[in-house]
CSV table of C-alpha atoms in Angstrom, one decimal:
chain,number,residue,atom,x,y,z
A,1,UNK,CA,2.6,-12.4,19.9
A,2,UNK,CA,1.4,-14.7,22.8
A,3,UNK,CA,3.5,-17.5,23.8
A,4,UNK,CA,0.6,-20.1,24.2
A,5,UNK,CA,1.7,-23.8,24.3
A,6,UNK,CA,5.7,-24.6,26.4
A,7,UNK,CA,5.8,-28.7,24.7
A,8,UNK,CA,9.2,-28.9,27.0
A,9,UNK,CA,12.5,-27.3,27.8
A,10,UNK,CA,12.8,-25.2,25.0
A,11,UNK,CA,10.5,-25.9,23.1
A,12,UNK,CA,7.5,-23.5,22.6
A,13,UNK,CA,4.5,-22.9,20.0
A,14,UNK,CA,3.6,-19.4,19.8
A,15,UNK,CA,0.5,-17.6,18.4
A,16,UNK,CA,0.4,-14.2,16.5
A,17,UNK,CA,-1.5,-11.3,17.8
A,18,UNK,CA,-4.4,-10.9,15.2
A,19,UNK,CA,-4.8,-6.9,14.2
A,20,UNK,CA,-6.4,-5.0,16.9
A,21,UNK,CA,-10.4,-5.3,15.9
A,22,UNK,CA,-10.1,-8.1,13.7
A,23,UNK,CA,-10.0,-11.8,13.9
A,24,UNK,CA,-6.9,-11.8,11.1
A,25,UNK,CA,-3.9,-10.8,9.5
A,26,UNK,CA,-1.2,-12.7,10.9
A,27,UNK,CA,2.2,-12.9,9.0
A,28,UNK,CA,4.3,-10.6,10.8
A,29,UNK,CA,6.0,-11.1,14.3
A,30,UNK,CA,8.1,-9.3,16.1
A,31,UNK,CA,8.9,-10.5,19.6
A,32,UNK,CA,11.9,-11.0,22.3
A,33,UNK,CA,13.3,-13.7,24.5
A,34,UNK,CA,14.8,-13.4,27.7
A,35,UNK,CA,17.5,-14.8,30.3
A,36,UNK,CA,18.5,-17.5,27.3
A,37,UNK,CA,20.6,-20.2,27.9
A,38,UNK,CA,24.2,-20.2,25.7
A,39,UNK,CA,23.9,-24.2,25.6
A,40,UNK,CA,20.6,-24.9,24.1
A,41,UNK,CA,18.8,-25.5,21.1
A,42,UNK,CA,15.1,-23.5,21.0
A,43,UNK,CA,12.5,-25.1,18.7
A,44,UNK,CA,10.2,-22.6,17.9
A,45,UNK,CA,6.5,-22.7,16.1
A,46,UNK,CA,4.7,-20.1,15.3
A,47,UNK,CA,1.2,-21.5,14.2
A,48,UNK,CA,-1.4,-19.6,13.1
A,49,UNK,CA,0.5,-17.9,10.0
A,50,UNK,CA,-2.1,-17.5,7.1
A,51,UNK,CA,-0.5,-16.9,3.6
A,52,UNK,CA,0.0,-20.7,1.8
A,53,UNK,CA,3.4,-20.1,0.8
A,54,UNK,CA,6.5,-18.2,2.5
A,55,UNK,CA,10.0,-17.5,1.4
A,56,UNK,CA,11.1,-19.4,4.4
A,57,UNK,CA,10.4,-21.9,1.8
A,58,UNK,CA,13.1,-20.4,-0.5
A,59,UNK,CA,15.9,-20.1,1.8
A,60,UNK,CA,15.2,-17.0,3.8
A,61,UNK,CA,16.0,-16.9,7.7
A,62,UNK,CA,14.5,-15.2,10.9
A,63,UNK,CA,16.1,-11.9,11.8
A,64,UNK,CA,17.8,-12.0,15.2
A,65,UNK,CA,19.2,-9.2,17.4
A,66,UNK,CA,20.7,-9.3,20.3
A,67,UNK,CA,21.1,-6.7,23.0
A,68,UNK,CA,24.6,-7.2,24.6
A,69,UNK,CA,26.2,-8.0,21.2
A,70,UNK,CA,24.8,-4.6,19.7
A,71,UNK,CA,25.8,-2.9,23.2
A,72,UNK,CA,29.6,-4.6,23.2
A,73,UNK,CA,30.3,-5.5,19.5
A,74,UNK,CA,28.0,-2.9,17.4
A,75,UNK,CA,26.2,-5.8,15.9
A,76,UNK,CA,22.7,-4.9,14.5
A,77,UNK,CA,20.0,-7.7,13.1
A,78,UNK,CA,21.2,-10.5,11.5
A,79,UNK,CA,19.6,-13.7,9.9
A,80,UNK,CA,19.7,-17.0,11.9
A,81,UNK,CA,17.9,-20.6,12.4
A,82,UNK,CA,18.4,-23.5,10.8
A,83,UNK,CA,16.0,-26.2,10.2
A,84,UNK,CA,13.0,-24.5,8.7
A,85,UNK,CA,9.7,-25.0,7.5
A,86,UNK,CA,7.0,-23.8,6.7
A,87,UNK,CA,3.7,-26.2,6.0
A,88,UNK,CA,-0.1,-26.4,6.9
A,89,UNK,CA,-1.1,-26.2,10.9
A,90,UNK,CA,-3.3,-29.8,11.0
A,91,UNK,CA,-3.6,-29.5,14.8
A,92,UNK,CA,-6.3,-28.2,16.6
A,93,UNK,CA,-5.2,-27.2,19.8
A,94,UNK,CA,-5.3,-23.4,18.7
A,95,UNK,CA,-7.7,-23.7,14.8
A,96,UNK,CA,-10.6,-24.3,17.4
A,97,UNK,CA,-10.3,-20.5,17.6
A,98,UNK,CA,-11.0,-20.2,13.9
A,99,UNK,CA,-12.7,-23.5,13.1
A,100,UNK,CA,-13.1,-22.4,9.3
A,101,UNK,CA,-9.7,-21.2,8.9
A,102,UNK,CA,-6.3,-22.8,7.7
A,103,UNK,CA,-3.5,-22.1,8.7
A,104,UNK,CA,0.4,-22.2,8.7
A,105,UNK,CA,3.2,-22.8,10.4
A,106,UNK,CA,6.6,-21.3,10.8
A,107,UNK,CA,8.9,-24.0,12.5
A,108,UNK,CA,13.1,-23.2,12.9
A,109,UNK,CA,15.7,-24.2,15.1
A,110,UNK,CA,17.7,-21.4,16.8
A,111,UNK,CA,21.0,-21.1,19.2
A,112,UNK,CA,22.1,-18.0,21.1
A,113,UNK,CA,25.4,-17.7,22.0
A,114,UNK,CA,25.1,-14.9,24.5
A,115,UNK,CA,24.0,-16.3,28.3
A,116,UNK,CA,21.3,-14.2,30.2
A,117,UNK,CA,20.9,-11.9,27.1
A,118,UNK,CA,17.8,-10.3,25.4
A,119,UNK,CA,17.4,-11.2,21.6
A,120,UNK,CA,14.8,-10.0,19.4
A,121,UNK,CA,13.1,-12.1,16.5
A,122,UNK,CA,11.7,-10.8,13.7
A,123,UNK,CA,10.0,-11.7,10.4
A,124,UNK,CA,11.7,-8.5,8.9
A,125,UNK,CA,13.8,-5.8,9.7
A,126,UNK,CA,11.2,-3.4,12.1
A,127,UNK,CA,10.8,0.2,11.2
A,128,UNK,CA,9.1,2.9,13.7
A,129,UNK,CA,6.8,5.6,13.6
A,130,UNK,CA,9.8,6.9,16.0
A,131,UNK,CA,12.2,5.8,13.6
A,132,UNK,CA,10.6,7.8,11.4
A,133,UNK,CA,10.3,11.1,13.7
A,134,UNK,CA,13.9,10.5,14.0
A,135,UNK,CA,15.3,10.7,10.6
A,136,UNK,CA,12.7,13.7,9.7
A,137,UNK,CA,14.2,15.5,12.8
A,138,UNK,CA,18.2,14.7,11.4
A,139,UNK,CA,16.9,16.5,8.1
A,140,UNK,CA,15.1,19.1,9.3
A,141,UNK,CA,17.8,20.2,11.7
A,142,UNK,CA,20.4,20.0,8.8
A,143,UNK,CA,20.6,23.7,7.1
A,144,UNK,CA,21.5,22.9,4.1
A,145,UNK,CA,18.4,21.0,3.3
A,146,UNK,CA,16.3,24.3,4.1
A,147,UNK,CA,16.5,24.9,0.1
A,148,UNK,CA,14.6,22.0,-0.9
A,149,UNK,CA,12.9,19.9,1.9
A,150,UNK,CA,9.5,21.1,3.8
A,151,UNK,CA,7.7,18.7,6.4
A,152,UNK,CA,4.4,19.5,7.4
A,153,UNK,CA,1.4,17.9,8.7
A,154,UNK,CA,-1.1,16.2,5.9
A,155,UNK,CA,-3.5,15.4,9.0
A,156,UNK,CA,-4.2,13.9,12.0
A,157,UNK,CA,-5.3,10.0,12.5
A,158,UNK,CA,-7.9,9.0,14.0
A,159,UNK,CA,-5.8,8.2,17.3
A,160,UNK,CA,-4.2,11.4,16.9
A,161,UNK,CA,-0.9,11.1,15.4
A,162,UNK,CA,0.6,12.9,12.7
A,163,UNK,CA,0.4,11.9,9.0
A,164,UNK,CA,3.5,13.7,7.8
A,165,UNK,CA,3.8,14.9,4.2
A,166,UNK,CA,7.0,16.0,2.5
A,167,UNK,CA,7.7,18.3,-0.3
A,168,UNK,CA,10.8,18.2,-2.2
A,169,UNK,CA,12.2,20.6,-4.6
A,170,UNK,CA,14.4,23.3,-5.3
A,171,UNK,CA,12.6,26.0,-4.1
A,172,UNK,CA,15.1,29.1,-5.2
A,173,UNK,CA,12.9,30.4,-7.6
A,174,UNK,CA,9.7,29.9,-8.3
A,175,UNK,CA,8.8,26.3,-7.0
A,176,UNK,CA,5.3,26.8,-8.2
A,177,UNK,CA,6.3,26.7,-11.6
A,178,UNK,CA,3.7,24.8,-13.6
A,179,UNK,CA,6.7,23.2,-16.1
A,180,UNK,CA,7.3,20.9,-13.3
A,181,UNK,CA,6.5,17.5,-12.9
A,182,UNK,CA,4.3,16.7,-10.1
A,183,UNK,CA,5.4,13.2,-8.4
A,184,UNK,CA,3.7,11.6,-5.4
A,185,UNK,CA,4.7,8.7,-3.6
A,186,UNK,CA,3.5,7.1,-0.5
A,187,UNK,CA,4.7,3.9,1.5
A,188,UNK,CA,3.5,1.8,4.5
A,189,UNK,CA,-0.6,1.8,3.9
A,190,UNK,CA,0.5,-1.6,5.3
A,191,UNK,CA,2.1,-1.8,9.0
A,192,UNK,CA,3.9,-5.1,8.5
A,193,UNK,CA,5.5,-4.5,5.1
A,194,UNK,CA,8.7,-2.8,7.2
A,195,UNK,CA,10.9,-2.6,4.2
A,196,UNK,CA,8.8,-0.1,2.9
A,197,UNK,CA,9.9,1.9,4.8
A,198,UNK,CA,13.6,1.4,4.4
A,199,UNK,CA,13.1,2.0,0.9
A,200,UNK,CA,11.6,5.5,1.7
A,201,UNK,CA,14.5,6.1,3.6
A,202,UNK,CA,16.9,5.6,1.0
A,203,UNK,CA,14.5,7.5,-1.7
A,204,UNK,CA,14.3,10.9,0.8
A,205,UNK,CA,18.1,10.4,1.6
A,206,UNK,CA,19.2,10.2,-2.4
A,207,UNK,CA,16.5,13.3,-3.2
A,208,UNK,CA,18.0,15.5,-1.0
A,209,UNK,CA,21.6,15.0,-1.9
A,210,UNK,CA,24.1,16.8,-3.9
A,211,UNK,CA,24.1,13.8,-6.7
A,212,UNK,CA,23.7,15.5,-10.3
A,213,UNK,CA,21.0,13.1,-10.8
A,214,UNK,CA,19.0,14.3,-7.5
A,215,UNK,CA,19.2,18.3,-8.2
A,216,UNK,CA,18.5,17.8,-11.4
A,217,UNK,CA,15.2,15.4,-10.2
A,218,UNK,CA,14.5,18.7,-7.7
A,219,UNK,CA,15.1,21.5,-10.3
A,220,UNK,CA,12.3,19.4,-12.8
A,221,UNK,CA,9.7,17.7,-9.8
A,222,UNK,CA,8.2,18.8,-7.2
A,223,UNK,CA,8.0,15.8,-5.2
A,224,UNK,CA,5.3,15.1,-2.6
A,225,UNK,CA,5.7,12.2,-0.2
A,226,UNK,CA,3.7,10.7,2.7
A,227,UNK,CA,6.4,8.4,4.3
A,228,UNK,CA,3.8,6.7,6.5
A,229,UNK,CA,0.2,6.4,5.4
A,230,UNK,CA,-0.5,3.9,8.5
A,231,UNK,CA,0.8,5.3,11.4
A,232,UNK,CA,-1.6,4.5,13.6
A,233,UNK,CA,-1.5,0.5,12.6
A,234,UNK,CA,2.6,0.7,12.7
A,235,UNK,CA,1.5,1.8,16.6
A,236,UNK,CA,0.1,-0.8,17.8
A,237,UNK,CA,1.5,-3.5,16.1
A,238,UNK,CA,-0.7,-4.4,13.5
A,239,UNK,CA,-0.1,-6.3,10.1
A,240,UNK,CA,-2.6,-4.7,7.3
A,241,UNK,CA,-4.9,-2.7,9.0
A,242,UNK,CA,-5.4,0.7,10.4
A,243,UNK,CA,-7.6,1.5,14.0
A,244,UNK,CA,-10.9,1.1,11.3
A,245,UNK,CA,-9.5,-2.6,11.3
A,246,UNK,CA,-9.8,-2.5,7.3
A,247,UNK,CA,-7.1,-2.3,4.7
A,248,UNK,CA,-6.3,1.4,3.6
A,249,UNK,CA,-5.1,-0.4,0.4
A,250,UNK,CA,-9.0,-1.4,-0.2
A,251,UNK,CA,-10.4,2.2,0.3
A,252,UNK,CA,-9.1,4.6,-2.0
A,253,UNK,CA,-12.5,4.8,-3.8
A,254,UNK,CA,-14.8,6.2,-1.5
A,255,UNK,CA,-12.5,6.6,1.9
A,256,UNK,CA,-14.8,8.4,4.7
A,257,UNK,CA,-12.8,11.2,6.5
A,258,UNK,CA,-13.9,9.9,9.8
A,259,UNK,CA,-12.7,6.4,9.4
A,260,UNK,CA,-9.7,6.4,6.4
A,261,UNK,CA,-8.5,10.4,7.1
A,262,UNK,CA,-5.1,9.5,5.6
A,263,UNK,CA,-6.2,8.2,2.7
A,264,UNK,CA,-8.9,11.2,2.3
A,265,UNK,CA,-6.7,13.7,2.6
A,266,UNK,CA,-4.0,12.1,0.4
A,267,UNK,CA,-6.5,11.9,-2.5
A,268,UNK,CA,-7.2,15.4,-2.0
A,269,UNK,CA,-3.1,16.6,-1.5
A,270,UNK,CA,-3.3,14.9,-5.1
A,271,UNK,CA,-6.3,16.7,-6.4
A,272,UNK,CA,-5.0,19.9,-5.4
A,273,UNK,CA,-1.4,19.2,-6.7
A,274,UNK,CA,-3.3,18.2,-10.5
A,275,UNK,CA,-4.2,21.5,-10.8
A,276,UNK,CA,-1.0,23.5,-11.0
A,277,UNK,CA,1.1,20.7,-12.2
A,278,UNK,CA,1.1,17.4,-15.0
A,279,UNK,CA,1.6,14.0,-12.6
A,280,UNK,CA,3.5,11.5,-14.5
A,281,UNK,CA,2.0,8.3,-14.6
A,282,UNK,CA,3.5,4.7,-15.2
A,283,UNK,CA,2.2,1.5,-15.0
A,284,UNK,CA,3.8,-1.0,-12.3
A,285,UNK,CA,5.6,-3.3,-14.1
A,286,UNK,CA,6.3,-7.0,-12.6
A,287,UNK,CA,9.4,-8.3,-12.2
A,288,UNK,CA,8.8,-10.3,-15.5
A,289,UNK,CA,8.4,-7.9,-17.6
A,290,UNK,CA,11.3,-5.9,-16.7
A,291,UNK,CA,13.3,-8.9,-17.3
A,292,UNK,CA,11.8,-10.0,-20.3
A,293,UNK,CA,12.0,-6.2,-21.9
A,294,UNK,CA,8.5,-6.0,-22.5
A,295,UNK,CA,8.0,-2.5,-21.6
């Protein structure tokens, strides 16, 4: 994010980052503030959002986190701001850039209570490729997961990180037993969408428990997961798209290996995985229809 426009003491408009090799995809920010003052209101706009409607229409808050607090008081991110809105940019100070383009803006109201602190804003709660590394490292190194959890290496990105893929089930026996289920899931083709990643989280931390429900899932499946389909785009920053600055979402059809090797090689982890074992398949349902019970 670029802090383009100060209109006064405290006051600033700030202008999203598009995705590196693209003139787009701006919705999600993640920035800090510095030295702030204990006795002030900060008016903030951030004004070249693109999506026409926001749940910041609906009630929902910026994420705030602040260093000393989380230092002194173990205080993580929290939700905070008051006076928001979100409605159409009309201005033209910064949609001279992009003369054919509307867009939105994200205006709130914030106080920080901490003098000469650091606080971090952010549109959602942030997830790292190192966050990641982490909690694969806490499982790894845990013996009693040796039974039923295998990390490897699906392949390499095109900046030369690791696309991890997971396998998990119990594997006293014969874990190549064609009676199981074969179940793939994948999260974070989109660098922006953070929570994706959170749910991950809590999917890989429930499989490899010692709930009834989650042996009995790895005595039946053999689960295959890619945790992070995008690592290179969760890298640098980016919103939707990878280093190829298109949406991996929008190429599963005909990926090239050179420009979409996740998705390539995810398509053939699944190929190879049809062969020995039946993949359930289920439609995605929408909230509606799980409510309504038409499914």
């Amino acid at each position: 994010m670029y802090i383009s426009v100060d209109r006064g003491q405290y006051e600033y408009d700030l202008m999203l980052a598009v995705d590196m090799f693209t003139s787009r995809h701006t919705q999600w920010y993640y920035f800090q503030i510095q030295n702030t003052i204990s006795d002030a209101t900060y008016k903030l706009k951030i004004v070249n959002l693109l999506k026409k409607d926001s749940l910041y229409n609906y009630g929902m808050k910026p994420l705030v986190y602040s260093e000393k607090d989380a230092r002194e008081l173990k205080i993580g991110w929290f939700r905070s701001g008051h006076h928001i809105t979100y409605k159409p940019w009309k201005k033209k100070t910064f949609n001279n850039l992009f003369p054919y383009v509307q867009h939105y803006c994200l205006e709130f109201q914030i106080e920080f209570r901490n003098k000469d602190d650091t606080y971090y804003l952010a549109h959602c709660y942030p997830y790292r490729y190192t966050d990641l590394k982490t909690h694969l490292n806490e499982i790894i190194n845990d013996s009693k997961h040796l039974s039923h959890f295998k990390k490897e290496v699906l392949c390499e990105t095109r900046a030369g990180n690791s696309c991890f893929l997971l396998t998990i089930t119990d594997y006293i026996g014969n874990e190549d037993s064609k009676t199981k289920l074969g179940v793939v899931l994948t999260a974070r083709v989109h660098p922006g969408e953070t929570q994706a990643s959170w749910m991950m989280k809590g999917i890989l931390d429930f499989l490899i428990s010692e709930e009834p429900t989650a042996k009995e899932l790895r005595q039946r499946c053999i689960f295959k997961i890619i945790p992070m389909l995008n690592p290179d785009g969760v890298i640098v920053g980016n919103y939707r798209c990878s280093l190829s600055a298109r949406d991996l979402n929008r190429n599963y059809r005909h990926p090239k290996r050179e420009l979409f090797p996740t998705v390539w090689h995810t398509k053939k982890m699944v190929e190879e995985l049809q062969k020995d074992h039946y993949l359930f398949d289920f439609p995605l349902l929408s909230p509606f229809e799980l409510y309504n019970g038409t499914h």
